[in-house]
Amino acid sequence: MNWEDFRHWGRRAADWAADYHAGLRNRPVRAQVAPGAVLSALPDAPPEGAEAMQAIFDDFEQTLMPGMTHWQHPRFFAYFPANAAPVSVLAEYFVSAIAAQCMLWQTSPAATELETRVCDWMRQAIGLPDGFTGVIQDSASSATLCAVLTMRERALDWQGNRAGLSGQPRLRVYCSDEVHTSVDRAIWIAGLGEENLVRIPTQGATRAMDAEALRAAIAADRAAGHLPAGIIACTGGTSAGASDDIAAVMDVADAEGLYTHVDAAWAGSAMICPEFRSLWAGVERADSVVMNPHKWLGAQFDCTTHFLRNPDDLVRTLAIQPEYLKTHGADGVVNYSEWSVPLGRRFRALKLWFLIRAHGLEGLREMIRNHVTWAQDLAARLEATEGFEIVTQPMLSLFTFRHLGAEDLDAHNQDLLNQINDDGRIYLTQTRIDGAFVIRFQAGAFTATAEDVAMAYDVITDLAGT
Ligand SMILES: *Cc1c(COP(=O)(O)O)cnc(C)c1O
């Protein structure tokens, strides 16, 4: 394909995308294909000769599309949303047409400076105080890895990268037992070892880590000769929205001199609404905070904003050339590749800029508030329906429930969930709460309406036979 052909196919792609989205409500949300069906429909060997674009496009539509789960479907209530507002899709189109590597200021000054600006817009939008500096990472998992590496280097007086970990005391990191698995992986990859991730039990309706138990665990570790390095708190855990009492965690961290990271990958988007900020009160005392505009907010994946109270610790951990440290930021030049693990960087700031401008914070707040209200309404309706139990009450737009109509509740709810997802009108996923299998519901699709959420009630109650 040359750029003249691109003109034609680019227009067709725009039409296709608009038609696809217009017809989404008529498609089953979760792909309804059997394992291996797509693979076996694809040729074993690559073509030796060039194929016509029309043939490639036809196979895309006929072979691949039936095997896609529609994450932008208005009735996608599974996992967490991965919203891609149309305007952010458009921004990504420009980004891929320009295809710049934005690792250094000089490799695209506008990309770097826009990143600085939109990160500060996001900082203001979610109510973090002046003084926090942001960077865009590819995912929350990467931001958490960066934070754990920073904890490690800081605790080892910046010797870990060069000298390795052998001969060092055991470094310890603390979190609740509700954190995302990205924390486990960060601990593995940073070389600390899973056994040194200390999981503090949670308590209460918010499923927050017990600050007294945290304090006791740190004291016991110090007595045993271990080296406490940091604490990872969470606001809006993946399973049921568990949220630590950030202020209480910060009290412990301050007293112990530990680096802190707050994982608000999903719930952070809701902080654009001031009324939800009490959920992470105390966050302004954290060293590092991550939230994903690529989840609820509508910035096409991937776009993670990572905020740092003092970026020097992160840059000191990740910069390849230590002398660079002396000037970073001072001469107006920031090289963001020194703030993340990969060297190459996409121009991710553009979609965030397009999104915030095209919708305005007020438009995005309205979406979030609607989702929260609709999820609460659905939870209340299910709670009032004979045979249903709300297992965890709504945390923002996320709650869990189960149906009580059988001896073996786990098997019964697994069966109900399978029926719901085979039906195709909505898509839900499961989790375990205190060992029990429960069904998870979150409202968060960019184009969801109150009617879409109401349909969830109809589908769930129909299939449960109530
Ligand atoms: C989704 C999620 C993550 C992982 O986010 P990625 O950007 O996919 O790495 C981490 N923590 C929480 C709480 C999440 O909801």
Coordinates of N, CA and C in Angstrom, one line a residue, residues 9-23 27 57 60-62 65 68 70:
W9 N -8.3 3.9 1.7 CA -8.6 3.0 2.8 C -8.8 3.7 4.2
G10 N -8.1 4.8 4.3 CA -8.3 5.6 5.5 C -9.7 6.0 5.7
R11 N -10.3 6.5 4.6 CA -11.7 6.9 4.6 C -12.6 5.7 4.9
R12 N -12.3 4.6 4.2 CA -13.1 3.4 4.5 C -13.0 3.0 5.9
A13 N -11.8 3.1 6.5 CA -11.6 2.7 7.9 C -12.4 3.6 8.8
A14 N -12.5 4.9 8.5 CA -13.3 5.8 9.3 C -14.8 5.4 9.2
D15 N -15.2 5.1 8.0 CA -16.6 4.7 7.9 C -16.9 3.4 8.6
W16 N -15.9 2.5 8.5 CA -16.1 1.2 9.1 C -16.2 1.4 10.7
A17 N -15.3 2.2 11.2 CA -15.3 2.4 12.7 C -16.7 3.0 13.1
A18 N -17.2 4.0 12.4 CA -18.4 4.6 12.8 C -19.6 3.6 12.7
D19 N -19.6 2.8 11.6 CA -20.6 1.8 11.5 C -20.5 0.7 12.6
Y20 N -19.3 0.3 12.8 CA -19.1 -0.7 13.9 C -19.7 -0.2 15.2
H21 N -19.4 1.0 15.6 CA -19.9 1.5 16.8 C -21.4 1.7 16.8
A22 N -21.9 2.2 15.7 CA -23.4 2.3 15.6 C -24.1 1.0 15.7
G23 N -23.4 -0.1 15.3 CA -24.1 -1.4 15.4 C -23.8 -2.2 16.6
R27 N -24.6 -6.6 18.7 CA -23.6 -7.7 18.7 C -23.6 -8.3 20.1
F57 N -9.0 -7.1 4.0 CA -10.1 -6.4 4.7 C -11.3 -7.4 4.9
F60 N -10.5 -9.8 7.6 CA -10.6 -9.1 8.9 C -12.0 -9.1 9.3
E61 N -12.9 -8.8 8.4 CA -14.3 -8.7 8.8 C -14.9 -10.1 9.1
Q62 N -14.6 -11.0 8.2 CA -15.3 -12.3 8.2 C -14.7 -13.3 9.2
M65 N -13.5 -10.6 13.1 CA -14.4 -9.9 13.9 C -15.4 -10.7 14.7
M68 N -14.0 -11.4 18.2 CA -13.6 -10.3 19.1 C -14.7 -10.1 20.2
H70 N -16.3 -7.4 22.5 CA -16.5 -5.9 22.2 C -16.4 -5.1 23.5

